[in-house]
Short mmCIF file of C-alpha atoms in Angstrom, two decimals:
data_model
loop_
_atom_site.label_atom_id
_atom_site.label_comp_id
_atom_site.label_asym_id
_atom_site.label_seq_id
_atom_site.Cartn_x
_atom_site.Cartn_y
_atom_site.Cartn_z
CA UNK I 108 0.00 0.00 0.00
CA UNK I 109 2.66 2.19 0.39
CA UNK I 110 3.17 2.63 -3.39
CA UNK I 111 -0.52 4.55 -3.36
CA UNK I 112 0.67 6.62 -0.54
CA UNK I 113 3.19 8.74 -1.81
CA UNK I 114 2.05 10.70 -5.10
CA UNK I 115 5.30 12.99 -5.59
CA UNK I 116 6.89 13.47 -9.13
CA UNK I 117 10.16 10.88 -9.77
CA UNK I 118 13.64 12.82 -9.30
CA UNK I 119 16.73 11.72 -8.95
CA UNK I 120 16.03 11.88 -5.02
CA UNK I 121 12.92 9.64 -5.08
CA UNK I 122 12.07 7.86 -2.28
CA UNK I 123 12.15 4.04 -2.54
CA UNK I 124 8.00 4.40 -1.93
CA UNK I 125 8.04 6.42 -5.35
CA UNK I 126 10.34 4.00 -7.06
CA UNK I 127 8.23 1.75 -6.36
CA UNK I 128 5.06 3.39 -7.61
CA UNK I 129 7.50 3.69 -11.02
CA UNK I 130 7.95 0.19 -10.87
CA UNK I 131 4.42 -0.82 -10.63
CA UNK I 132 3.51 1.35 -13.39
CA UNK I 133 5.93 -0.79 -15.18
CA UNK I 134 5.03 -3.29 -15.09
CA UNK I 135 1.02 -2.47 -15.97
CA UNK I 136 2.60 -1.13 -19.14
CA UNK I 137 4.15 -4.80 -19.86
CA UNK I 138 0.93 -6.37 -19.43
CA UNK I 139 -1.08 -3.35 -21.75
CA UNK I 140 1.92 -3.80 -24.41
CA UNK I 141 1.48 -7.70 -24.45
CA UNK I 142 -2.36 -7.82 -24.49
CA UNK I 143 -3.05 -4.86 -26.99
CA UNK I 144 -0.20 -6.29 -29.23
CA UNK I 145 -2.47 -9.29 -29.87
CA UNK I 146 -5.10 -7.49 -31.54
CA UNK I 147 -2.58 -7.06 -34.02
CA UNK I 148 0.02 -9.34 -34.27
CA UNK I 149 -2.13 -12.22 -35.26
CA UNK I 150 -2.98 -10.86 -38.54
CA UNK I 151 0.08 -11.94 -40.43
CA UNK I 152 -0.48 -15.11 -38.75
CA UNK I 153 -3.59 -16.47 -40.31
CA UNK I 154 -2.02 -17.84 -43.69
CA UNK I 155 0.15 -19.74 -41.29
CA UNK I 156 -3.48 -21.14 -39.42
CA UNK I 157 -5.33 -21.32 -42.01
CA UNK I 158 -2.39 -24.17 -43.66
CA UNK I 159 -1.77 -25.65 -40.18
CA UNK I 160 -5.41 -26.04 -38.89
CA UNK I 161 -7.82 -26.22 -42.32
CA UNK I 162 -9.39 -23.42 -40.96
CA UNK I 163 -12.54 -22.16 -42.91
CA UNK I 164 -12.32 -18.22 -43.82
CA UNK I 165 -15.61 -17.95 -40.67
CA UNK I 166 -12.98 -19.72 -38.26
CA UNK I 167 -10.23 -17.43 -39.29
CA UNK I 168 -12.43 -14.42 -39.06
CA UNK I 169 -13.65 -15.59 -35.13
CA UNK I 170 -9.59 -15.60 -34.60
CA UNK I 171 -9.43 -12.09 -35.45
CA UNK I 172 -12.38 -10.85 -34.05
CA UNK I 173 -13.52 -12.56 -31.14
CA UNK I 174 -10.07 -11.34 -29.36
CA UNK I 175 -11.54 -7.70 -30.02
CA UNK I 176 -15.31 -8.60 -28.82
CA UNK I 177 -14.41 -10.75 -26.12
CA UNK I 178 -12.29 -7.93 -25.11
CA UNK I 179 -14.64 -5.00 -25.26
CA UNK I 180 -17.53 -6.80 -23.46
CA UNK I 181 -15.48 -7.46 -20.16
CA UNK I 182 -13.71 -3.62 -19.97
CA UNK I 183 -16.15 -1.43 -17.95
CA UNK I 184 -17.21 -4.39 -15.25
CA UNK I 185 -13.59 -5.34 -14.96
CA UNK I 186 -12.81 -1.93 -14.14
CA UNK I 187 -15.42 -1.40 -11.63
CA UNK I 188 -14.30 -4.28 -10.27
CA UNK I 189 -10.70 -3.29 -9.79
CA UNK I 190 -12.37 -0.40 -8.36
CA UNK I 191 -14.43 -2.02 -6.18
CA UNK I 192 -12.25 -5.04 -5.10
CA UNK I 193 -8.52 -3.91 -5.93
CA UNK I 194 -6.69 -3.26 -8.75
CA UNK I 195 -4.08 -5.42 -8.07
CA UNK I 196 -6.41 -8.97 -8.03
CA UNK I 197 -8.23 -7.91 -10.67
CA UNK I 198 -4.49 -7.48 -12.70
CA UNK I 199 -2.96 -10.77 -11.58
CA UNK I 200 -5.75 -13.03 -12.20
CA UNK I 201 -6.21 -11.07 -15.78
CA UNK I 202 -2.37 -11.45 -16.45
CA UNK I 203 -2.61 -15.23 -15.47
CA UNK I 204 -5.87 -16.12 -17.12
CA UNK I 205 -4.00 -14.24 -19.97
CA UNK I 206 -1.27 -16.55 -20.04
CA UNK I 207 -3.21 -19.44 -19.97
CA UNK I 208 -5.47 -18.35 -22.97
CA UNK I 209 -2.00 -17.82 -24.96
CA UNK I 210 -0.64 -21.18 -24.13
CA UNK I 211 -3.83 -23.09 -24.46
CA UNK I 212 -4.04 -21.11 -28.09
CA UNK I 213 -0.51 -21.87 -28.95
CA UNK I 214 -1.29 -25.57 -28.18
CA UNK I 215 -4.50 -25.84 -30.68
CA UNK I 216 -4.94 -28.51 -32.45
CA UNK I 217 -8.15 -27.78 -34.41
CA UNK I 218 -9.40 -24.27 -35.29
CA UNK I 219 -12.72 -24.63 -32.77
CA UNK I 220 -9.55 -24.99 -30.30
CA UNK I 221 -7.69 -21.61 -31.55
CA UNK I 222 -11.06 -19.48 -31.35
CA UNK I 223 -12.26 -20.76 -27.99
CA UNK I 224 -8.68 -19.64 -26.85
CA UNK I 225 -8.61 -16.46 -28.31
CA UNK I 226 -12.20 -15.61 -27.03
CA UNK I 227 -10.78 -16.37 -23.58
CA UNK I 228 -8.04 -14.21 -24.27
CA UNK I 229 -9.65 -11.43 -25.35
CA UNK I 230 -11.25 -11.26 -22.02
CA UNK I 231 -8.39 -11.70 -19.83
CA UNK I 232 -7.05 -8.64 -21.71
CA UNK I 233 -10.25 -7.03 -21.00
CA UNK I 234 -9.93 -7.47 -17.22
CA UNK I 235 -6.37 -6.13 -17.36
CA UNK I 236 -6.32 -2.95 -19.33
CA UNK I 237 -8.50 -0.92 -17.02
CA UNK I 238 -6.20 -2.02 -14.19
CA UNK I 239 -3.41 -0.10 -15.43
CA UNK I 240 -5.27 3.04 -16.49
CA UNK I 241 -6.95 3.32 -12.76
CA UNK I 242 -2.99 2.30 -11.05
CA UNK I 243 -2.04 5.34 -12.82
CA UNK I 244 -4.98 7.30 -11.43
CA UNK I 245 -4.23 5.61 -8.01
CA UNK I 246 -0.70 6.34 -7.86
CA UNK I 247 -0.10 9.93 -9.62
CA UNK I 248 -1.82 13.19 -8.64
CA UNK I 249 -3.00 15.98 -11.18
CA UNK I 250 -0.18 17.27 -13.61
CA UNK I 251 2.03 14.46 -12.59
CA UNK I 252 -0.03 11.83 -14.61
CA UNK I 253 0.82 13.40 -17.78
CA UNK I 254 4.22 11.78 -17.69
CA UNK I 255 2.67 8.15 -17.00
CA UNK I 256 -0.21 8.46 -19.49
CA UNK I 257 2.16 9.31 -22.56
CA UNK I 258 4.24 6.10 -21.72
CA UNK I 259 0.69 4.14 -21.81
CA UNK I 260 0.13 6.04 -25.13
CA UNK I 261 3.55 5.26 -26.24
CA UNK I 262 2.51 1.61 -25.35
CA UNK I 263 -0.56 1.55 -26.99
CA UNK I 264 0.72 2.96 -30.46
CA UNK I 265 3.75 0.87 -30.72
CA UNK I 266 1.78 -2.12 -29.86
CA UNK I 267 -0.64 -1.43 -32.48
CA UNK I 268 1.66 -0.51 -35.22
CA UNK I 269 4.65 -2.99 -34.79
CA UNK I 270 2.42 -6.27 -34.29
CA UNK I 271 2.36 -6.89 -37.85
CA UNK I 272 6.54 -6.96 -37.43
CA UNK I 273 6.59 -8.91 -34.32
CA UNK I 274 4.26 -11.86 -36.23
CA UNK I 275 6.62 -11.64 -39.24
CA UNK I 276 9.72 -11.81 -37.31
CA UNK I 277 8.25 -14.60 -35.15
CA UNK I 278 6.72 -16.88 -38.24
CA UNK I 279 10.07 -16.48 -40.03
CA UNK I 280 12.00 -17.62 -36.79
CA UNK I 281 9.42 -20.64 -36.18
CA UNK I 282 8.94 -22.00 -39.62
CA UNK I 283 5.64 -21.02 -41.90
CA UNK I 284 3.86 -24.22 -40.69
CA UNK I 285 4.17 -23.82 -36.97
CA UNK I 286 5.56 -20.35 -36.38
CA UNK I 287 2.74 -18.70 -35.43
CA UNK I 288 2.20 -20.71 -32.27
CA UNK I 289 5.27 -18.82 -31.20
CA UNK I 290 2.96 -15.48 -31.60
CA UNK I 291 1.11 -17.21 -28.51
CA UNK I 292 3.50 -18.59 -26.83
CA UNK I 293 6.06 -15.30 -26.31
CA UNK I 294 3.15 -14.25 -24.54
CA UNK I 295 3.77 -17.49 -21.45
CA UNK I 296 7.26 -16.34 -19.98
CA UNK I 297 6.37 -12.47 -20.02
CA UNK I 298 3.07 -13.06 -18.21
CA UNK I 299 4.48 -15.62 -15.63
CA UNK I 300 6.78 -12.55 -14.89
CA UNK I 301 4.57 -10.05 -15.07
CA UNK I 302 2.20 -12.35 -12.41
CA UNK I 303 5.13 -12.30 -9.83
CA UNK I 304 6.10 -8.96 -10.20
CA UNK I 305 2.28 -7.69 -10.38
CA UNK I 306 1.95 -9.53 -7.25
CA UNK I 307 4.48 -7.84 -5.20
CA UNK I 308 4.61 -3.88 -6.81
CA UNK I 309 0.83 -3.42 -6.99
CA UNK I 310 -1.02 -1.51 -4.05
CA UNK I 311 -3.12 -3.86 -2.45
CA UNK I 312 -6.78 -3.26 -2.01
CA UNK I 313 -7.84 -0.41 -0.04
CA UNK I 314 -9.64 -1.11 3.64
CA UNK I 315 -12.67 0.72 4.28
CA UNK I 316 -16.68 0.42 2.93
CA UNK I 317 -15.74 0.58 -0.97
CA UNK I 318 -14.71 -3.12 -0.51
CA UNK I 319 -17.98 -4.00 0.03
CA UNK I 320 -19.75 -2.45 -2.75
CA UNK I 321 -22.00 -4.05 -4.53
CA UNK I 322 -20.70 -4.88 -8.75
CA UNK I 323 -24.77 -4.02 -10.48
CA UNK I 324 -25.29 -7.32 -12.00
CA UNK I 325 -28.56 -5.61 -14.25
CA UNK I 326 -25.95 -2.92 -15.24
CA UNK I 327 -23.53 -5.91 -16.32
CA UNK I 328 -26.10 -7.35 -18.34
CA UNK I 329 -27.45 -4.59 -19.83
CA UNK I 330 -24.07 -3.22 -21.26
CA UNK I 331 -22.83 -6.48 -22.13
CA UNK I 332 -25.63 -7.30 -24.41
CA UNK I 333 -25.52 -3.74 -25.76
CA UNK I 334 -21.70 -3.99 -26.77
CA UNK I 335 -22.14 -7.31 -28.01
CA UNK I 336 -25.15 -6.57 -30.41
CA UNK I 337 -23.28 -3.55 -31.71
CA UNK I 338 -19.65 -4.97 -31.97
CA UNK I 339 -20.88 -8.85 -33.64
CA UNK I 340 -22.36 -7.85 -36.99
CA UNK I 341 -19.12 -5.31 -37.26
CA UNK I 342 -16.21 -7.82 -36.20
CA UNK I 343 -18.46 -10.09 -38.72
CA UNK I 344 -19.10 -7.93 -41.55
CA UNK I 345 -17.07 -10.23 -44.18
CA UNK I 346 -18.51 -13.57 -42.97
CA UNK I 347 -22.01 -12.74 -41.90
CA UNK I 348 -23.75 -12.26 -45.37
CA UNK I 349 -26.83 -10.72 -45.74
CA UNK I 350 -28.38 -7.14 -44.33
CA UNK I 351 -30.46 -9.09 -41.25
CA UNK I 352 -27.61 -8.16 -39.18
CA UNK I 353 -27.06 -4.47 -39.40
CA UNK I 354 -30.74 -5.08 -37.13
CA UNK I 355 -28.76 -5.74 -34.39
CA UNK I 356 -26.93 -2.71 -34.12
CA UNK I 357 -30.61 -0.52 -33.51
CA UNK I 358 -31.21 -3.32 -30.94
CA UNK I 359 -27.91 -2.76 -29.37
CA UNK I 360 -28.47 0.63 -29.12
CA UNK I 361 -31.85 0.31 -27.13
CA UNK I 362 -30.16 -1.79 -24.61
CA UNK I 363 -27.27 0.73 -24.22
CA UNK I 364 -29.98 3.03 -23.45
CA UNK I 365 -31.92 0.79 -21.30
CA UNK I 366 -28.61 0.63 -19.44
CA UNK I 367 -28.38 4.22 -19.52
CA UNK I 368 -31.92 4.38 -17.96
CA UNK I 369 -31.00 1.57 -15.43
CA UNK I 370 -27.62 3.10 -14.21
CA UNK I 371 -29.92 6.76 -13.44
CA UNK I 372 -31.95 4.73 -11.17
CA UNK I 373 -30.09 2.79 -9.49
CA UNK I 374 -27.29 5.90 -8.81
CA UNK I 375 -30.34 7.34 -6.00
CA UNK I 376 -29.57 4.00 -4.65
CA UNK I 377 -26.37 2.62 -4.76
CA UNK I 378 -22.92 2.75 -6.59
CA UNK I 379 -23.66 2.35 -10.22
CA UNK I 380 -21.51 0.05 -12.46
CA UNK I 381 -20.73 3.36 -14.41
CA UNK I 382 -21.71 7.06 -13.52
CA UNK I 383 -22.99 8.58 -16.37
CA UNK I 384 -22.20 12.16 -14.37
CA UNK I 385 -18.95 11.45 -15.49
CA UNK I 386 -20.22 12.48 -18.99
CA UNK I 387 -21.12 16.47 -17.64
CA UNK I 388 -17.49 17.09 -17.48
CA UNK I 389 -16.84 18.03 -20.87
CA UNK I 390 -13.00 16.91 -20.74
CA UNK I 391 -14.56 12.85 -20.56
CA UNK I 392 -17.42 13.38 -22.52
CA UNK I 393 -15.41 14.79 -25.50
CA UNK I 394 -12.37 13.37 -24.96
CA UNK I 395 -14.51 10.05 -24.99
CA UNK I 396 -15.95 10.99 -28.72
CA UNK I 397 -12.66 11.96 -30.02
CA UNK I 398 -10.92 8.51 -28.81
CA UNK I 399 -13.83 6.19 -30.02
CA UNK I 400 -13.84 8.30 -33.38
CA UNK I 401 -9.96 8.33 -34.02
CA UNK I 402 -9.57 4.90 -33.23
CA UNK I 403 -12.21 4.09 -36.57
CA UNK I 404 -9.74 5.49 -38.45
CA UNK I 405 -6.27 4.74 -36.69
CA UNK I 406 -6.63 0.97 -36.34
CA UNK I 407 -8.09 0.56 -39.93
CA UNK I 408 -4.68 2.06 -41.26
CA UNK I 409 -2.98 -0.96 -40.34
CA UNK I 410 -5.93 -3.44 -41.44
CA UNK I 411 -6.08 -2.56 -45.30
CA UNK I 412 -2.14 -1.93 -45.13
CA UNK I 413 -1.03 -5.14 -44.62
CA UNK I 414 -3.65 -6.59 -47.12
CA UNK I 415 -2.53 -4.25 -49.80
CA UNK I 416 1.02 -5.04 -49.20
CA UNK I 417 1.10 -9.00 -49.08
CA UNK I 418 -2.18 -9.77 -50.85
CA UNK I 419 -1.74 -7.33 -53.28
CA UNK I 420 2.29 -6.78 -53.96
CA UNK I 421 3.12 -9.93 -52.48
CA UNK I 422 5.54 -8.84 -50.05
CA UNK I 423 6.05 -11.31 -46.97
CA UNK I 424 4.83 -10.52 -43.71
CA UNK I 425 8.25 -9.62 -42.00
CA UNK I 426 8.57 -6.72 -44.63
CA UNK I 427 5.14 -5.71 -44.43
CA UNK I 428 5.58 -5.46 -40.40
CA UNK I 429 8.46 -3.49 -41.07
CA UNK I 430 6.95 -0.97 -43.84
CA UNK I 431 4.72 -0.12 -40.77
CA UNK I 432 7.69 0.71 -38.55
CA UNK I 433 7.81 4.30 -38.97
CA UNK I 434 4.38 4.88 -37.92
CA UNK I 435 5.58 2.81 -34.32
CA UNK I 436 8.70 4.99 -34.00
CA UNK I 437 6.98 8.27 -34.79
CA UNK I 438 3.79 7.71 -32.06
CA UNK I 439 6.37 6.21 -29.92
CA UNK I 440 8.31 9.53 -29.80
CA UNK I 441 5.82 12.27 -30.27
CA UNK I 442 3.90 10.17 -26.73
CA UNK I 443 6.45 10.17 -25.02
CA UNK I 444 6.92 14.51 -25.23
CA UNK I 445 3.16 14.74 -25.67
CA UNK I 446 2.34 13.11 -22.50
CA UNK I 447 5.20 15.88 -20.51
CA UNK I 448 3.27 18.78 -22.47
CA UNK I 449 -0.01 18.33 -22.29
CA UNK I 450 -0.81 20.29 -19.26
CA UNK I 451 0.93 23.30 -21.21
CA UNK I 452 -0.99 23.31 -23.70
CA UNK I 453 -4.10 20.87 -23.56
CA UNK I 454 -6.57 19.84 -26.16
CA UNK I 455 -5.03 22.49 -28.82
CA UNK I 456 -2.41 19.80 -28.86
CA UNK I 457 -4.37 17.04 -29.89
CA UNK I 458 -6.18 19.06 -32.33
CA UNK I 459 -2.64 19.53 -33.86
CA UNK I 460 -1.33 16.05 -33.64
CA UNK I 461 -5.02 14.91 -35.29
CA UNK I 462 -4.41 17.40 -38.31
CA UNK I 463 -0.62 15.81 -38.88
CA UNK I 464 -2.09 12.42 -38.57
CA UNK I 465 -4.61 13.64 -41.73
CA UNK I 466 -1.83 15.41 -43.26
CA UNK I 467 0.42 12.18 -43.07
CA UNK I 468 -2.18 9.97 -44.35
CA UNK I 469 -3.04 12.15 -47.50
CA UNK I 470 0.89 12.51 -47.72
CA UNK I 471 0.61 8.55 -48.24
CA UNK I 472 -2.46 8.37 -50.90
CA UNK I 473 -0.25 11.22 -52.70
CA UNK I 474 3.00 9.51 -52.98
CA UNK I 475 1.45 6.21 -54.00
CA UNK I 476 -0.77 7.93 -56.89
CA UNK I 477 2.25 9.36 -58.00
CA UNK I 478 4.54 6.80 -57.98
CA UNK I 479 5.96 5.19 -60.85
CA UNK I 480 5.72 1.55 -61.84
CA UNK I 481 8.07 -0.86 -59.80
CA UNK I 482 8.19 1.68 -57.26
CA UNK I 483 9.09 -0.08 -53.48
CA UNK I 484 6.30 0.98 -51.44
CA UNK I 485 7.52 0.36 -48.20
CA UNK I 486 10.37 2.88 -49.06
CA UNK I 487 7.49 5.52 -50.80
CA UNK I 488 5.41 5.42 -47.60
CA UNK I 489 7.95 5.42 -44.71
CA UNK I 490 8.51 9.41 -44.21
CA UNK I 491 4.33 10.43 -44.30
CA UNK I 492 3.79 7.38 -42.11
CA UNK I 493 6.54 8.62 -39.96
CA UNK I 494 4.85 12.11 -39.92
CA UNK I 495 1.34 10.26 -39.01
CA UNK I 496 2.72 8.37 -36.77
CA UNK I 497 4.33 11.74 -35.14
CA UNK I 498 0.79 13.32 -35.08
CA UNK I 499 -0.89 9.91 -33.45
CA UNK I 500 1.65 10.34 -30.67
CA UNK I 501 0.10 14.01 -29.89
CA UNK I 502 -3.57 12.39 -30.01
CA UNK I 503 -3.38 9.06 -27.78
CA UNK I 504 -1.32 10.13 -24.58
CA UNK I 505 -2.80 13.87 -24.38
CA UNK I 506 -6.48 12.67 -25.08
CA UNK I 507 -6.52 10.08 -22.24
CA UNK I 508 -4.82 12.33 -19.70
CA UNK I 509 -7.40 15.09 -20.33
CA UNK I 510 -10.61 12.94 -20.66
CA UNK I 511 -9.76 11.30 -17.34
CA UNK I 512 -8.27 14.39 -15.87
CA UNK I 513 -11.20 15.11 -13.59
CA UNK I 514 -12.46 11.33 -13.07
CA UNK I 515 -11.93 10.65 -9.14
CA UNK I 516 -10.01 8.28 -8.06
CA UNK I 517 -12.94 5.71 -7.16
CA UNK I 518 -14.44 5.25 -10.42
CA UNK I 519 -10.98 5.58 -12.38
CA UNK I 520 -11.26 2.24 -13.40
CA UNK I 521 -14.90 1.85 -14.57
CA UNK I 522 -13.98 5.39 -16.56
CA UNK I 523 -11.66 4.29 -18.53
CA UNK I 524 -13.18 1.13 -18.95
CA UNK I 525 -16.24 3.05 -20.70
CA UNK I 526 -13.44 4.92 -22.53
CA UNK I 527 -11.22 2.10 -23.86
CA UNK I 528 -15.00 0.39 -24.84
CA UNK I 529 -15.70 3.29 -26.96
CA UNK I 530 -12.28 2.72 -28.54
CA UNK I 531 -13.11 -0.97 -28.95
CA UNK I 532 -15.99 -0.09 -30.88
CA UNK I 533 -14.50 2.70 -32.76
CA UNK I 534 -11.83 0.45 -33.94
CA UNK I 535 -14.67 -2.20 -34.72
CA UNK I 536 -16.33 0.12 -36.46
CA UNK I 537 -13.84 1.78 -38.61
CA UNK I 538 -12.15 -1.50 -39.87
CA UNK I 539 -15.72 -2.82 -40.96
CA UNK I 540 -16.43 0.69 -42.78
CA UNK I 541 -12.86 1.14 -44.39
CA UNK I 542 -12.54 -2.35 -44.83
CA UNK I 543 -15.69 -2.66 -46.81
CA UNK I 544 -14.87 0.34 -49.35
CA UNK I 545 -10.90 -1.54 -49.47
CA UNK I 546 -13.12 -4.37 -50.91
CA UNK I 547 -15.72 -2.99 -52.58
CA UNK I 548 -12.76 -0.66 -54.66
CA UNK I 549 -10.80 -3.86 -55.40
CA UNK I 550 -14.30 -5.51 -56.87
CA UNK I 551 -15.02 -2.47 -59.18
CA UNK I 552 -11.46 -1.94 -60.24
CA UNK I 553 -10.98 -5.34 -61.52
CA UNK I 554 -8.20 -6.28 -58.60
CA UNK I 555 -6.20 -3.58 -58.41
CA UNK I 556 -5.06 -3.13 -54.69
CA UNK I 557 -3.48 0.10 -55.20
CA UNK I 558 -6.83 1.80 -55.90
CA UNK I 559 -8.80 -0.21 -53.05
CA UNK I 560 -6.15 1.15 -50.73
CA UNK I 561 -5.85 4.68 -51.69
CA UNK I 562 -10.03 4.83 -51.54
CA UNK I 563 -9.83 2.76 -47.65
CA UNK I 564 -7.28 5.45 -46.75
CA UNK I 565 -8.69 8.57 -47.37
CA UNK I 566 -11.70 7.09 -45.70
CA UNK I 567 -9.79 6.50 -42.93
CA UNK I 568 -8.52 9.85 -43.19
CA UNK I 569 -11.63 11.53 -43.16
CA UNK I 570 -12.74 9.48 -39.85
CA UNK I 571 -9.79 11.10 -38.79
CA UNK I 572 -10.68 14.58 -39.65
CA UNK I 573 -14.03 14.24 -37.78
CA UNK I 574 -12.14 13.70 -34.37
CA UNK I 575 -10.58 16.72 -35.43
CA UNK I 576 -13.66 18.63 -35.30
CA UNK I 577 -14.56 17.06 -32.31
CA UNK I 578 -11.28 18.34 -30.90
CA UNK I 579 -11.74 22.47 -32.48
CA UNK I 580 -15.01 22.35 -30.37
CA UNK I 581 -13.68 22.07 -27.33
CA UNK I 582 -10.99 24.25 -27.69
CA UNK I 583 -13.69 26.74 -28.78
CA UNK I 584 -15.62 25.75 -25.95
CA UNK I 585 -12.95 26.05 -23.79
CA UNK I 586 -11.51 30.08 -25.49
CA UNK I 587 -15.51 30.94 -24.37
CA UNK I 588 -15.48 30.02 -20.83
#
């Protein structure tokens, strides 16, 4: 407990109490680097499963997928749990459920096998994530957690960008037939370390009535069955034929607002599983917007990237991982400053790192329409992806540490639970809407990948440019108060 005690800046006099609050924070950002990495890294993977298993194209599709639903359903309960019960069980069982999901999916003998595996692991990941979001709450104070939160957006760009290289690197070491178990099991020895070490670092729970609060079972319900009907016809666009199940998405919605409804009542009575007051401060209700929209368009990038580069130029998956490099190495850098500057200059930074992100990605559609034949692509699009990459470092780390800015300590879990869920459908979303115009351009151009990926990206742009908006109106809301 001592770790939670203590909330002064690290210096090069720190106390061994703040070291340790730097070391817990470590590892959390392990564990998020290790779990969010799997929603990417398995995508060069599946020609690898689909040879090893006889997977059908629906099986492959639950592989991808079911990680990401699995994962969104289980983020706001587990962090009102962690709030509720401790952050630090909630983290070590995750971690270690985690582990056991990656082993068990590394050992799969039969695609049913794999997708069971991966829905368990998408879960685990769920129950972990808002952990280390509230420790950072827990432990830092105020203008302090800007510092923290840019290393968690650090973690979460990298992760998302440089799975695609980690899968190539790992089939290539492993063998095509069998190296992609290795992209499950790297995962065993890093969680059995990050168990121990979670274990012993982590503040413990906190004595006093809050341990005894009740976790809103209706609430649970109601939520999950409103994420799930809204995220399952989009992680299922491609294999789920037929319009019958865009219907589910209206019917999603009506539960969320049934749960809306059911959370106002039952805040006159008890704790709520999520406090929609949260949503009057404007930093978390539009910081919420701007994170679920730019994730539509910043996870899609990555989607219709890899397809154009090994489906359509035939590249292997190690040098289509590494053709998204510069993206990695530009977020990784710009988080790591935007997260010290933020409290300088707020959400006029994000609204600048959202325009270089647009700029970047137009930057990419221009140097590709202009390229000439037998051009290397990974070499055309390496300095605007480095320059979006730059901008998506100003958006990630700066836009959490504002939305949850005025979140009390309490409910920091459950909030960013709700805010990484609206980024787990935004990124559902977007690949299902830039994904289907990458497909439906490669239909109606006879094939050719450069046009379906040009048309997916300036889509994805444009998503972009939307959070951008989202972003001018609260600085202009902001300039007025």
């Amino acid at each position: 407990m001592s770790a939670a005690r203590t909330p002064r800046p690290a210096d090069a006099t720190a106390s061994p109490d703040d070291r340790r609050r730097w070391q817990a924070l470590g590892v959390g950002l392990v564990a998020a680097f290790m779990t969010l990495l799997d929603v990417s890294i398995v995508n060069v993977a599946v020609p690898s499963m689909d040879r090893a298993l006889g997977a059908s194209p629906s099986d492959l599709q639950w592989v991808l997928s079911g990680y990401a639903l699995t994962f969104g359903l289980v983020l706001v309960p587990a962090g009102r749990f962690g709030d509720a019960r401790g952050r630090r069980t909630a983290f070590v069982f995750g971690i270690a459920l985690f582990t056991l999901a990656s082993a068990l999916a590394g050992l799969a003998a039969s695609p049913a096998w794999l997708v069971a595996a991966r829905l368990l692991q998408g879960a685990a990941a769920g129950l972990v994530n808002p952990q280390v979001t509230g420790l950072i709450q827990e432990l830092f104070r105020g203008p302090e957690r800007g510092r923290p939160f840019g290393l968690l957006g650090a973690t979460i760009g990298i992760s998302t960008a440089v799975g695609p290289l980690l899968g190539g690197l790992l089939i290539a070491i492993g063998g095509e037939e069998h190296g992609w178990r290795w992209v499950f099991f790297v995962n065993v020895p890093v969680g059995i370390v990050a168990v121990v070490l979670g274990w012993r670092l982590l503040p413990g729970r906190r004595a006093g009535p809050a341990d005894h609060r009740r976790l809103d079972p209706v609430g649970v319900l109601l939520l999950g069955l409103g994420v799930l009907l809204v995220l399952l016809p989009l992680v299922q666009q491609q294999q789920w034929q037929g319009r019958a199940k865009w219907l589910l998405v209206p019917t999603g919605l009506l539960a969320l607002a049934g749960f809306g409804a059911w959370e106002r009542w039952y805040a006159r009575r008890r704790d709520p599983l999520f406090d929609l007051r949260l949503f009057r401060f404007r930093s978390y209700a539009l910081g919420s917007l701007i994170a679920l929209v730019y994730f539509g368009g910043f996870t899609a990038i990555f989607f219709v990237f890899t397809l154009y580069l090994q489906n359509g130029l035939g590249y292997s998956a190690l040098v289509a991982g590494v053709a998204i490099t510069p993206f990695a190495l530009g977020s990784a850098a710009a988080s790591a400053l935007g997260g010290r500057i933020v409290n300088r200059f707020g959400r006029p930074l994000v609204a600048v790192g959202l325009l270089t992100v647009v700029v970047g990605l137009v930057a990419v559609v221009g140097a590709l329409a202009l390229a000439p034949a037998g051009a290397v692509v990974p070499w055309l699009t390496a300095a605007p992806l480095l320059v979006a990459g730059l901008g998506s470092g100003l958006v990630i780390a700066p836009n959490q540490t504002l939305t949850l800015s005025q979140v009390p300590v309490p409910q920091a879990g459950s909030g960013a639970g709700m805010l990484q869920t609206g980024q787990r459908i935004g990124s559902a979303a977007g690949i299902a809407a830039v994904g289907s115009v990458f497909f439906s351009s490669l239909a109606g151009s006879d094939g050719d990948y450069g046009v379906a990926f040009r048309h997916s990206l300036l889509l994805a742009a444009a998503v972009i440019a939307l959070a951008l908006v989202a972003a001018l109106v609260d600085v202009a809301l902001g300039h007025r108060r």
